[in-house]
Short mmCIF file of C-alpha atoms and ligand atoms in Angstrom, two decimals:
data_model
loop_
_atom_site.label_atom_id
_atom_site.label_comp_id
_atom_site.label_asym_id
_atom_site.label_seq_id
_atom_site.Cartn_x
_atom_site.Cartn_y
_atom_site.Cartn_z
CA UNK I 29 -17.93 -27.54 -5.96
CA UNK I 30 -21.27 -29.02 -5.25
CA UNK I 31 -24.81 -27.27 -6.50
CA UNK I 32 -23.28 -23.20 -5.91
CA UNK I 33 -26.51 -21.66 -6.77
CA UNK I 34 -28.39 -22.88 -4.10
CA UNK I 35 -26.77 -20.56 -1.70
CA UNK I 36 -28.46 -17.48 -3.27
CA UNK I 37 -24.93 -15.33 -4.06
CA UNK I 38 -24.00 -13.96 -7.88
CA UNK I 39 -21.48 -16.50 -8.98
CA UNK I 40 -20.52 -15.54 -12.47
CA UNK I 41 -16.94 -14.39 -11.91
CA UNK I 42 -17.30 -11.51 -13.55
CA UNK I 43 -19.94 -9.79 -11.27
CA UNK I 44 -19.91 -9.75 -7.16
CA UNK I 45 -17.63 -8.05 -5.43
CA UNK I 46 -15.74 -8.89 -2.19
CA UNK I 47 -17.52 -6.26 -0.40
CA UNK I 48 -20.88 -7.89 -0.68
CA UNK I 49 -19.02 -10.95 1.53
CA UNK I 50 -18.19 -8.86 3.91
CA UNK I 51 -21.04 -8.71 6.88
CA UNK I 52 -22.18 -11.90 6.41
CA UNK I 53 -25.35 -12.83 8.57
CA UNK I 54 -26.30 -15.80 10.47
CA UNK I 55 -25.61 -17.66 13.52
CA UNK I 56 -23.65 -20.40 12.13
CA UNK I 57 -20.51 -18.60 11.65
CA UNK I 58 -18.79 -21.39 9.42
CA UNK I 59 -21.36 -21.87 7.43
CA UNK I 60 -21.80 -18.35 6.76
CA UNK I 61 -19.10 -17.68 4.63
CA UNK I 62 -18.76 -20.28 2.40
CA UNK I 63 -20.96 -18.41 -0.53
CA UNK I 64 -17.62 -16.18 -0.64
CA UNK I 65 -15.69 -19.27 -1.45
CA UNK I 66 -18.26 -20.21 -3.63
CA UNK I 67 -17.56 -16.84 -5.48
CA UNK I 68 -14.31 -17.10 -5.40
CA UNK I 69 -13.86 -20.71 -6.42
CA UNK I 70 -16.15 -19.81 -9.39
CA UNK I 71 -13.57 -17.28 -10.61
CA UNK I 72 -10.39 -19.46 -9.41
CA UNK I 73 -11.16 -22.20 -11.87
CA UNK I 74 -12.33 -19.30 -14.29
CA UNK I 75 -8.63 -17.77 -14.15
CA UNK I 76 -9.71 -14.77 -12.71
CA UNK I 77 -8.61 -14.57 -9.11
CA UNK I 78 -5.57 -12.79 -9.33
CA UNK I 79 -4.94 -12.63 -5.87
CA UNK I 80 -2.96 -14.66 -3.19
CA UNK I 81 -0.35 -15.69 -5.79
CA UNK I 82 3.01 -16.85 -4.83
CA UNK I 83 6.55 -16.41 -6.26
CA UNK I 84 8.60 -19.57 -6.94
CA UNK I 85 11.93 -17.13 -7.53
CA UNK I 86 12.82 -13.86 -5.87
CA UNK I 87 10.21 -11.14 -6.49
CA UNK I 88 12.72 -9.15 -9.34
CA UNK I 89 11.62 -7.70 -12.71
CA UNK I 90 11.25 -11.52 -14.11
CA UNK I 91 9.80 -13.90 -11.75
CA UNK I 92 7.94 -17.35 -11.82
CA UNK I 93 4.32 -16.85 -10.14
CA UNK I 94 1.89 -19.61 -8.79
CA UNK I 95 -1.31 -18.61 -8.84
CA UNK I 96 -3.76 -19.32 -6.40
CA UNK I 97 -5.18 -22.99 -8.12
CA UNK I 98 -1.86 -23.92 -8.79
CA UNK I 99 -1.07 -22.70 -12.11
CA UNK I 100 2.25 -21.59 -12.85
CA UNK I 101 3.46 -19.02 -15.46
CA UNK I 102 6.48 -16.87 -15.92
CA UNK I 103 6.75 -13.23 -17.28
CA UNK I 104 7.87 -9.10 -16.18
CA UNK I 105 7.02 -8.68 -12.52
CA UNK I 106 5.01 -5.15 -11.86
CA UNK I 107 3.53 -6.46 -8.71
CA UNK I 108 6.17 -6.77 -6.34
CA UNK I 109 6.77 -4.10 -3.75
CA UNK I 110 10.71 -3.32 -4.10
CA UNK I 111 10.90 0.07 -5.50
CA UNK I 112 14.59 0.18 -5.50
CA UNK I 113 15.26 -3.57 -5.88
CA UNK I 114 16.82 -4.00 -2.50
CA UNK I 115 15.40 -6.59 -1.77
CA UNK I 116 17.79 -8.89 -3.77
CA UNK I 117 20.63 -6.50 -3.42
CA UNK I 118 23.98 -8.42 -2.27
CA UNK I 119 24.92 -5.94 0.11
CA UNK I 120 21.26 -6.35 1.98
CA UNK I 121 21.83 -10.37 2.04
CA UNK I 122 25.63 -10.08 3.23
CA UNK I 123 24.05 -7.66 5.89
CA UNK I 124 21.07 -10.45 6.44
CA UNK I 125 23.51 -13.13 6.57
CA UNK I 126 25.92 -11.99 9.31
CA UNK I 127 23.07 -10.95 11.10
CA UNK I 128 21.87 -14.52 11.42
CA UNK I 129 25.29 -15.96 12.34
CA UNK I 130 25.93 -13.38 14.98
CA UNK I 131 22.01 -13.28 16.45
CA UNK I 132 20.40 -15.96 14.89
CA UNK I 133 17.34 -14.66 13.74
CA UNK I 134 14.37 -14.11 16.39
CA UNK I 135 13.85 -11.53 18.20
CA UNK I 136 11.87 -13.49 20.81
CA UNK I 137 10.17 -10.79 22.90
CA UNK I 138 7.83 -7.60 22.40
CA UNK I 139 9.74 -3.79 22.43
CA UNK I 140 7.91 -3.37 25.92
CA UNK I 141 9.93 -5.98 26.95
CA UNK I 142 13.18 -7.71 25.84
CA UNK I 143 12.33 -7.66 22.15
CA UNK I 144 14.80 -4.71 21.37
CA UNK I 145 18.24 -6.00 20.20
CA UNK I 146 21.59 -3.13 19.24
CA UNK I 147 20.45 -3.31 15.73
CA UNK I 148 16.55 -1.98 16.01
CA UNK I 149 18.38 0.53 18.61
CA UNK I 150 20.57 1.96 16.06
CA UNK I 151 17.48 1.70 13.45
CA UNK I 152 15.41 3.92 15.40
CA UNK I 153 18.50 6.48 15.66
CA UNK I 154 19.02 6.23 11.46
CA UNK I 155 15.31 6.77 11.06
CA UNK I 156 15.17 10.24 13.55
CA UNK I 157 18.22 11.10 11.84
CA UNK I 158 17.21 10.90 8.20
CA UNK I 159 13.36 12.87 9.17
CA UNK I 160 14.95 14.96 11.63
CA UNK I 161 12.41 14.07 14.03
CA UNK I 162 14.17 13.21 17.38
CA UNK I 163 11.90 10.20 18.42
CA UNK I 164 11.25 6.42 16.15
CA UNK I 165 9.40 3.79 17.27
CA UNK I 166 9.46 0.53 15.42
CA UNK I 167 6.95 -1.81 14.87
CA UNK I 168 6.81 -5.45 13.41
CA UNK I 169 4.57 -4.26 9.87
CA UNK I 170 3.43 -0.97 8.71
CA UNK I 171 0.34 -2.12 9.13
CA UNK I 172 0.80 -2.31 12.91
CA UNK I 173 2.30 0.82 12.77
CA UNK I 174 -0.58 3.01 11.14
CA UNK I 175 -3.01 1.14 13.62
CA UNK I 176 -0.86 1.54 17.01
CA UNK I 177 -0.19 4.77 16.56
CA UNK I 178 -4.26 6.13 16.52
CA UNK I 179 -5.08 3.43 19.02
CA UNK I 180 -2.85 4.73 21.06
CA UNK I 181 -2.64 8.22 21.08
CA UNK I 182 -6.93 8.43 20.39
CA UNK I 183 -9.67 7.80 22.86
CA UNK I 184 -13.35 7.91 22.58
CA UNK I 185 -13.64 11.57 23.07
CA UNK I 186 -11.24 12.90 20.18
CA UNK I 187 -11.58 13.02 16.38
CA UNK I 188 -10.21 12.10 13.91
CA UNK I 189 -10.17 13.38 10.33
CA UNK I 190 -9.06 11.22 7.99
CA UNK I 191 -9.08 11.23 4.05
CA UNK I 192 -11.61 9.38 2.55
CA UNK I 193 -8.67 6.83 0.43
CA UNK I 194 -6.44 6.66 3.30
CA UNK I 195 -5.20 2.65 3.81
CA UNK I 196 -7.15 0.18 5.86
CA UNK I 197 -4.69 0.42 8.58
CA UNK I 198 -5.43 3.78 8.98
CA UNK I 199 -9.20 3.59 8.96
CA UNK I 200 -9.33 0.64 10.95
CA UNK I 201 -7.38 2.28 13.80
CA UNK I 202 -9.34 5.62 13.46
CA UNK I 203 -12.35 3.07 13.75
CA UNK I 204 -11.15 1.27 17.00
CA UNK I 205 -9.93 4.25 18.92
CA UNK I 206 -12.94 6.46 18.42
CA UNK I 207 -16.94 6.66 17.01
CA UNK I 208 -15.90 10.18 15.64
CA UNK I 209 -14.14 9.49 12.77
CA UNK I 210 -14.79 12.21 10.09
CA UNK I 211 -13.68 11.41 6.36
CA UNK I 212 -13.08 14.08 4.04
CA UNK I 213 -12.88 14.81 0.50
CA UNK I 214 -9.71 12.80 -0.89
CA UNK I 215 -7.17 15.36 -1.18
CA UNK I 216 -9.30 18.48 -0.37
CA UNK I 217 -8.16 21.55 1.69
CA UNK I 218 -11.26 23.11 1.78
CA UNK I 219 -13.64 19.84 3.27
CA UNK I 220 -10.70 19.47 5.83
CA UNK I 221 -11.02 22.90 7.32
CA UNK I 222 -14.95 22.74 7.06
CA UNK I 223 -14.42 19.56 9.00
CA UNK I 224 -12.00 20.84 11.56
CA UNK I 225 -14.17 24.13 11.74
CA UNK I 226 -17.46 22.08 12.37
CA UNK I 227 -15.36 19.96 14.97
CA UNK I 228 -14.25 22.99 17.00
CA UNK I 229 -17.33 24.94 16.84
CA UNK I 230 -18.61 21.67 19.45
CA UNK I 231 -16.05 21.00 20.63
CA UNK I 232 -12.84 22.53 22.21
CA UNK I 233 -11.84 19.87 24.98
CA UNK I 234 -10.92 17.07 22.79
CA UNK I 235 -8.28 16.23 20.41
CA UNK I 236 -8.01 16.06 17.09
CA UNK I 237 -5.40 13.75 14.65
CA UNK I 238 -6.11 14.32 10.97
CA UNK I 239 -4.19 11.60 8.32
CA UNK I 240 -2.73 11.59 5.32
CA UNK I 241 -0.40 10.12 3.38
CA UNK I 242 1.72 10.78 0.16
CA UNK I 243 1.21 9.50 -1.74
CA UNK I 244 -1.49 7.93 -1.54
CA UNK I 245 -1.35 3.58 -2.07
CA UNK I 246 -3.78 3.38 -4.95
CA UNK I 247 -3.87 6.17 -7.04
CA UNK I 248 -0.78 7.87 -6.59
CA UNK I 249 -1.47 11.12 -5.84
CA UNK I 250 -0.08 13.69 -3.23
CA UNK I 251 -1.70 16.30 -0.59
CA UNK I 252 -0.31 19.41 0.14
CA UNK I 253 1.19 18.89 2.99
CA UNK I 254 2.21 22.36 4.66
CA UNK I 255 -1.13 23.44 4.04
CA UNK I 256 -2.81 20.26 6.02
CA UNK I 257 -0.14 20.80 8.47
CA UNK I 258 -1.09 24.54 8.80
CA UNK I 259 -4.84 23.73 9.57
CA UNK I 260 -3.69 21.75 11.85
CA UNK I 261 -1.92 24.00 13.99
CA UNK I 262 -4.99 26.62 13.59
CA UNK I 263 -7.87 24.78 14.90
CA UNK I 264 -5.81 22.87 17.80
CA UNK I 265 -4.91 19.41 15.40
CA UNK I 266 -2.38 17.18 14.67
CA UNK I 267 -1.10 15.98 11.72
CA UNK I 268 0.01 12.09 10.94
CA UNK I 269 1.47 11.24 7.37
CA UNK I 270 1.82 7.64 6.22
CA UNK I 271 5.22 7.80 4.00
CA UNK I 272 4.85 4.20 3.30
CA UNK I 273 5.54 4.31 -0.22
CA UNK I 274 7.36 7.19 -0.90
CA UNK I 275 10.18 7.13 1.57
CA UNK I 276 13.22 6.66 0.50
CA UNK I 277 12.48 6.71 -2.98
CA UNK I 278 10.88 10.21 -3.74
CA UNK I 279 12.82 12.95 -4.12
CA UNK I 280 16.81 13.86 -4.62
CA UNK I 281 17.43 12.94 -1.31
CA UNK I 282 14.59 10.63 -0.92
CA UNK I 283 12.97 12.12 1.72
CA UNK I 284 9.64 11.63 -0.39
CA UNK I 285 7.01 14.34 -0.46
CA UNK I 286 7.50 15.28 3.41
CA UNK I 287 11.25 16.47 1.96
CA UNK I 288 10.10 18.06 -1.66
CA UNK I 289 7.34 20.10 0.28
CA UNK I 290 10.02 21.01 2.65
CA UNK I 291 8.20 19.72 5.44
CA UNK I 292 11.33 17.28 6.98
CA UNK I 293 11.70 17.57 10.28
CA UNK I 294 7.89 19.76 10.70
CA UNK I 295 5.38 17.05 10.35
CA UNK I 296 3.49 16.26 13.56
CA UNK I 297 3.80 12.41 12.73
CA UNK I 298 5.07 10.44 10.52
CA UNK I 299 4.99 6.64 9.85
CA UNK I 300 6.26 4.37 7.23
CA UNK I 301 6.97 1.23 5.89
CA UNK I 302 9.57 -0.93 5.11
CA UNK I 303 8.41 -3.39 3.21
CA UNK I 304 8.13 -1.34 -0.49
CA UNK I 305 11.87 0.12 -0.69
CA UNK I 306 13.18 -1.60 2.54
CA UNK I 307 13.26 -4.61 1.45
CA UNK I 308 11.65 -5.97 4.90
CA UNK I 309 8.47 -6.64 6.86
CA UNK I 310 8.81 -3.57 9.41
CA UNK I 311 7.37 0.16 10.47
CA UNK I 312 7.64 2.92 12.32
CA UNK I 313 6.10 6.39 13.89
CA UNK I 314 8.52 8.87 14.61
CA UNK I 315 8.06 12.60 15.94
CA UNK I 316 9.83 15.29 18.26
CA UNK I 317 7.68 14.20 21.18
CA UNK I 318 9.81 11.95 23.76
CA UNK I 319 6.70 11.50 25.57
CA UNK I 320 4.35 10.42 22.43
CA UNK I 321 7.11 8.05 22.01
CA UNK I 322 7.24 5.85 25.29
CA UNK I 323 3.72 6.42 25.36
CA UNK I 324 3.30 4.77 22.02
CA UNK I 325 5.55 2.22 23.29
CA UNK I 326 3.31 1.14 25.83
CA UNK I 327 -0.29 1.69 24.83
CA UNK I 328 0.58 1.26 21.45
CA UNK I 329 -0.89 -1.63 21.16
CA UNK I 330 0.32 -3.58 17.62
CA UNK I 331 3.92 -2.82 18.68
CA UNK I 332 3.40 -3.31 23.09
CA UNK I 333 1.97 -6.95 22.13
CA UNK I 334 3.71 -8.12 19.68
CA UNK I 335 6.89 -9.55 19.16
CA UNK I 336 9.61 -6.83 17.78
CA UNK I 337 11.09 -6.67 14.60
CA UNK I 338 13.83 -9.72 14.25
CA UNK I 339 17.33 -8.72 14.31
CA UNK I 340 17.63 -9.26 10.52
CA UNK I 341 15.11 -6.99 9.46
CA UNK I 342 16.27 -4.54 11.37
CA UNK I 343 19.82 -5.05 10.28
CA UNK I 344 18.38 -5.08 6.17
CA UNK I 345 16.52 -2.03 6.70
CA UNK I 346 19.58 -0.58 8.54
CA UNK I 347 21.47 -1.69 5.47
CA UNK I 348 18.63 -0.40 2.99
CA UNK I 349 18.66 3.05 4.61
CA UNK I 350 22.57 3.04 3.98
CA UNK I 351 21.84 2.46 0.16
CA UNK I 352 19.47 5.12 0.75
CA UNK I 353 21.53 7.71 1.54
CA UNK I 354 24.48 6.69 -1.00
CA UNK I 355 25.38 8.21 -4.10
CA UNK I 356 23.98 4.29 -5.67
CA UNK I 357 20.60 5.10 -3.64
CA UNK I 358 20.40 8.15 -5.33
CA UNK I 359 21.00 6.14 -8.77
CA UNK I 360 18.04 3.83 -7.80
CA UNK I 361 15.99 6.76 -7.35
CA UNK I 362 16.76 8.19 -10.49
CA UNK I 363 16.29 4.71 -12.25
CA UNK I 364 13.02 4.22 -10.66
CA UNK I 365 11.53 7.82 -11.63
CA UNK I 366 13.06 7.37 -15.04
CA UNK I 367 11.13 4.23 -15.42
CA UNK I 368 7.55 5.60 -13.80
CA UNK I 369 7.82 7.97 -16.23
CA UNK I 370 8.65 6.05 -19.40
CA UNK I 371 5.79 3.92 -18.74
CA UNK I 372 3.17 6.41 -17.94
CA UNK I 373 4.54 7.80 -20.95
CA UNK I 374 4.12 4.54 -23.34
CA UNK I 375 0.52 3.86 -21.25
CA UNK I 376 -0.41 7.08 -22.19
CA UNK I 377 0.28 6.73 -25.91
CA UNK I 378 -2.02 3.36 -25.72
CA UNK I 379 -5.24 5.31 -24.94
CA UNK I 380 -4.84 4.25 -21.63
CA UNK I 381 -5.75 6.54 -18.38
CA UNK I 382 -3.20 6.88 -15.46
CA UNK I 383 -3.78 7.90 -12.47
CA UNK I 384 -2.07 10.36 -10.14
CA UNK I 385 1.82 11.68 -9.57
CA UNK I 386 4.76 9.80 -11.40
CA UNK I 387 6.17 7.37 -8.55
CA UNK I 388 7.15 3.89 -8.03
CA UNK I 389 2.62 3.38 -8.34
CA UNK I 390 1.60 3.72 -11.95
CA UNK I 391 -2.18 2.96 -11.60
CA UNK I 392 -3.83 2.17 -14.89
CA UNK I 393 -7.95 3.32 -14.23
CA UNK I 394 -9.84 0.61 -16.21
CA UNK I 395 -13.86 1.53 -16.11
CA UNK I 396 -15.26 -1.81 -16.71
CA UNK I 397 -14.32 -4.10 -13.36
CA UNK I 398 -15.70 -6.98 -15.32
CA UNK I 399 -13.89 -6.56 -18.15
CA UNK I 400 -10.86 -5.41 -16.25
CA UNK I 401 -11.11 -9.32 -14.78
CA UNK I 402 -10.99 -10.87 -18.05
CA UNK I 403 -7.91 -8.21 -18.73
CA UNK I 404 -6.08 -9.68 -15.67
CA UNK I 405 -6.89 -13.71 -17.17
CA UNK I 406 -5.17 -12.79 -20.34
CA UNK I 407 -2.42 -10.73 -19.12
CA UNK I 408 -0.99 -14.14 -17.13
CA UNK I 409 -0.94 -15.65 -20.42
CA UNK I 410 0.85 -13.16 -21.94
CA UNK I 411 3.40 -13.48 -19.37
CA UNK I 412 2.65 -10.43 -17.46
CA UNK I 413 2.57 -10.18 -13.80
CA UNK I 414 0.04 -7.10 -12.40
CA UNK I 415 -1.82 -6.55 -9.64
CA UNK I 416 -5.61 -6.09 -10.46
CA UNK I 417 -7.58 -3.50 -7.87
CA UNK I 418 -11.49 -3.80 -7.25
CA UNK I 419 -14.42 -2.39 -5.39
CA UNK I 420 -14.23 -1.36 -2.54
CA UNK I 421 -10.68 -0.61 -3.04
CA UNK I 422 -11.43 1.76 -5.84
CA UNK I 423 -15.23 3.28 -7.06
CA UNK I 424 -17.91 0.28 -7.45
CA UNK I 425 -17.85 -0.86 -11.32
CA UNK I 426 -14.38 0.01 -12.23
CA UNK I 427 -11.06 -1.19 -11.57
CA UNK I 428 -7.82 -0.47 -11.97
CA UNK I 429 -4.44 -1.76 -12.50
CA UNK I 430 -1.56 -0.99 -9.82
CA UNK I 431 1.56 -1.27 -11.31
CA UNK I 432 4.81 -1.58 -9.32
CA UNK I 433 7.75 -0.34 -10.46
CA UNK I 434 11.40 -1.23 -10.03
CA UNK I 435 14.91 0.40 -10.35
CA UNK I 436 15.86 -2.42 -11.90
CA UNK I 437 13.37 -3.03 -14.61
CA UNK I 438 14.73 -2.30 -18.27
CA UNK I 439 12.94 -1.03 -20.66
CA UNK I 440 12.41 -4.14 -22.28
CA UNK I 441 11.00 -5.10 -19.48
CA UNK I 442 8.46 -2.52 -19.89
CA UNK I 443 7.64 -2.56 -23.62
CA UNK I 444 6.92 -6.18 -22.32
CA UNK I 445 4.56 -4.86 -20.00
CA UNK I 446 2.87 -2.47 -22.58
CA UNK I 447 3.02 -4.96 -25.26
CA UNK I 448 1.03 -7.51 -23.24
CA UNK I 449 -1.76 -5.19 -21.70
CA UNK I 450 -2.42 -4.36 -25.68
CA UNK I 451 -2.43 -7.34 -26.67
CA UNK I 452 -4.61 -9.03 -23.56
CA UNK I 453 -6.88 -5.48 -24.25
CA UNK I 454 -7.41 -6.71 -27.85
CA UNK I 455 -8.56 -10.44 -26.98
CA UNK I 456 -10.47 -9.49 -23.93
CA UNK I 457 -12.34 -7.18 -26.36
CA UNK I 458 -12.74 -9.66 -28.72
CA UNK I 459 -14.27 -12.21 -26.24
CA UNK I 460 -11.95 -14.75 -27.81
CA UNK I 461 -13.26 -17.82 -25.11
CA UNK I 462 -15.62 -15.74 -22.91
CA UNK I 463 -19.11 -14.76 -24.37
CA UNK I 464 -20.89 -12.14 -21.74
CA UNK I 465 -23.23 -10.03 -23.87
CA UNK I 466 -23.91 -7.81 -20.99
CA UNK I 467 -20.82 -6.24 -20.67
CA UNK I 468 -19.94 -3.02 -22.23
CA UNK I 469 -16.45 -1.37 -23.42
CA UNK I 470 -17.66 1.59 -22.45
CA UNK I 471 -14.26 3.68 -22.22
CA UNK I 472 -13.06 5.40 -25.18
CA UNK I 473 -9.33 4.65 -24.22
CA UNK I 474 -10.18 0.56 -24.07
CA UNK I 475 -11.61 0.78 -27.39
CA UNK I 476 -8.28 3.00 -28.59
CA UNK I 477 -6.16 0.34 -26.67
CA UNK I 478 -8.07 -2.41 -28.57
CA UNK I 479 -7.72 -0.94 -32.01
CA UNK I 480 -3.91 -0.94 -31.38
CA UNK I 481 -3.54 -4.49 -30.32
C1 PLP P 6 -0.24 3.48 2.67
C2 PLP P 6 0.12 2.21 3.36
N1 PLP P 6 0.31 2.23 4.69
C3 PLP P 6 0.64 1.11 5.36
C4 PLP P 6 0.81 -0.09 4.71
C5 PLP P 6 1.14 -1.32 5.49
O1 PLP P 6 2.49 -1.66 5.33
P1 PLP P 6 3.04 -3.09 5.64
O2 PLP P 6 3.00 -3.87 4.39
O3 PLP P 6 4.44 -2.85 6.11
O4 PLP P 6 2.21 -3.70 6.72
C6 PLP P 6 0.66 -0.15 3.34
C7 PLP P 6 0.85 -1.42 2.61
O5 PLP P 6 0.02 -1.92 1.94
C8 PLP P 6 0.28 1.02 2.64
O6 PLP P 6 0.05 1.00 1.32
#
């Protein structure tokens, strides 16, 4: 790795965070951003990189995991996205299968163009159908989606109001489309309307699109959305939810939060995801608007240039939203929730704080990120597969642990889970083979989770 000091970054990997990389300055714009790799090296070889890890089986409860310097290790999987473990469903890979024999598998040109084949067509119909919302729109990620839709529908002139957690494809479109972007309080009524009241006071020629979502990626916790979609109509607005992770697996019906607030069918906008219960790369915007739609279509610009969805996503997700609606879909659902809630429950009883609404996200809030890092080290070795969360993704200094939760995970699986975090808790407080005297276990419920391992 060569002398890493010299380049003037932190490079303990237990301090630094990515968002200090992230306007790097200089003219040389290689050599610029090598003291991130430096950083990041440093805590590769350390073990405590938990990111860009790969799956050498399919991404179920168990799984084998490469992590990013090549280490391999086995254990319970909480940090795959398939809520209702579709993904490896055999009626999703017959449907993925035929697809390929009868299409092959490309769709080998943009919606705008020749990119739409009879299976995104009847997608887009199963989608309006199931929000009753007349008009869907696919795009190739949910990502795209979230970004195309402000991009297209905002211009320099309008606002947007957006809550201060909402995802990165969210704020990055609000970002491109317009210089007045406006956050508000995460989750709070009253900052939106003194935004939207400040907005219209100055202005009453614009537009205005304020986002949500629910619930929300990291935390797991829910706005209220009739209310939001109430100010909306008041002071001239309109409303855009991201359903991305609660669609189709929220709810008796699964309808998510939209359909237990009652709100199907009355939401401005709405845009999803497939890829956490759909068991596919793929999004969409749908509302009652035919006109927002083939606008969308073409000034949209992540779905206008950009090759459509293949014709076996869309197939799979077709396929995924007929599990959806089953009487087995509404098993999964019940599985799932019956499973976010035995291990919040069994978290809970460690000393352990989680975050937010039960749902398929159980976030566990550790307040020490350094410590949380040497958390995430241990837990591979105790065969447990997690997601770690850092600054800026969550407050500076603290981390957390996002948890993903299956239909399909047993509750062994679980005590697995629980029995690991203790037990990596316990060494990680008891520095077993790292010595860092400045670090503190400050929070009450590490020290409780300590004591039990
Ligand atoms: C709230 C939210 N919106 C959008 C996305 C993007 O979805 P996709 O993975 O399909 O690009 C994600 C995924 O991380 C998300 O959490």
């Amino acid at each position: 790795m060569g002398d890493l000091s010299s380049r003037g970054m932190p490079l303990d990997p237990l301090s630094g965070s990515l968002r200090e990389y992230r306007d790097p300055k200089g003219t040389d714009l290689f050599a610029r951003v090598e003291p991130f790799y430096d950083w990041q090296e440093q805590r590769r070889q350390g073990e405590y990189w938990p990111y860009s890890r790969s799956t050498e089986s399919a991404p179920q409860p168990l799984c084998a995991v490469v992590d990013d310097a090549g280490r391999a290790f086995k254990g319970v999987n909480f940090a795959s996205q398939d809520y209702l473990s579709l993904a490896s469903h055999p009626a999703i890979k017959q449907a993925a299968k035929a697809t390929v024999d009868e299409y092959g598998v490309h769709s080998a040109g943009s919606g705008a163009f020749l990119g739409n084949t009879r299976f995104s067509l009847q997608l887009q119909r199963t989608i309006s159908d199931f929000l009753q919302l007349e008009h869907t729109l696919l795009y190739p990620t949910g990502w795209a989606a979230g970004y195309g839709v402000i991009r297209g529908l905002i211009r320099a002139e309008d606002h947007v109001v957006i809550d201060a957690l909402a995802h990165n494809c969210l704020q990055d479109g609000a970002l491109a489309a317009t210089p007045n972007v406006h956050l508000h309080r995460h989750l709070s009524l009253p900052s939106v309307r003194r935004v939207l009241a400040h907005i219209r006071s100055r202005d009453t020629t614009n537009g205005i699109l304020v986002i949500t979502e629910g619930p929300f990626s990291m935390h797991s916790d829910t706005p209220d959305i009739p209310s939001l979609q109430d100010l909306c109509h008041e002071y001239g607005a309109k409303l855009l939810v991201d359903v991305a992770h609660d669609l189709g697996n929220i709810g008796e019906d699964g309808r998510g939060h939209v359909g237990r607030q009652k709100m199907t069918g009355k939401v401005d906008l709405v845009m999803g995801s497939f890829s956490k219960t759909f068991a596919s790369n793929g999004g969409f915007v749908a509302c009652n608007s035919i006109a927002v739609k083939e606008y969308l279509r073409y000034f949209g610009s992540t779905g206008t240039f950009s090759n459509a969805l293949s014709p076996v996503q869309a197939a799979v997700v077709q396929k995924a939203f007929e599990i959806v609606r089953s009487e087995e879909g509404r098993q999964l659902r019940a599985d799932l929730m019956r499973n976010s809630l035995y291990l919040r429950g069994a978290l809970t009883s460690e000393g352990l704080e989680v975050m937010g609404d039960p749902s398929a996200i159980v976030s566990v809030k550790i307040d020490d990120e350094a410590f949380a890092r040497i958390v995430s080290q241990k837990l591979n070795r105790t065969g447990v597969i997690a997601n770690l969360v850092e600054y800026p993704a969550v407050a500076r200094g603290t981390a957390l642990f996002r948890l993903q939760v299956m239909a399909k995970h047993s509750r062994e699986n679980i005590d697995r889970l629980v029995s690991g975090l203790r037990l990596a808790i316990s060494e990680a407080s008891a520095g077993s083979d790292y010595s860092a005297p400045s670090l503190s276990f400050a929070s009450p419920a590490l020290q409780a989770g300590a004591a039990g391992g």
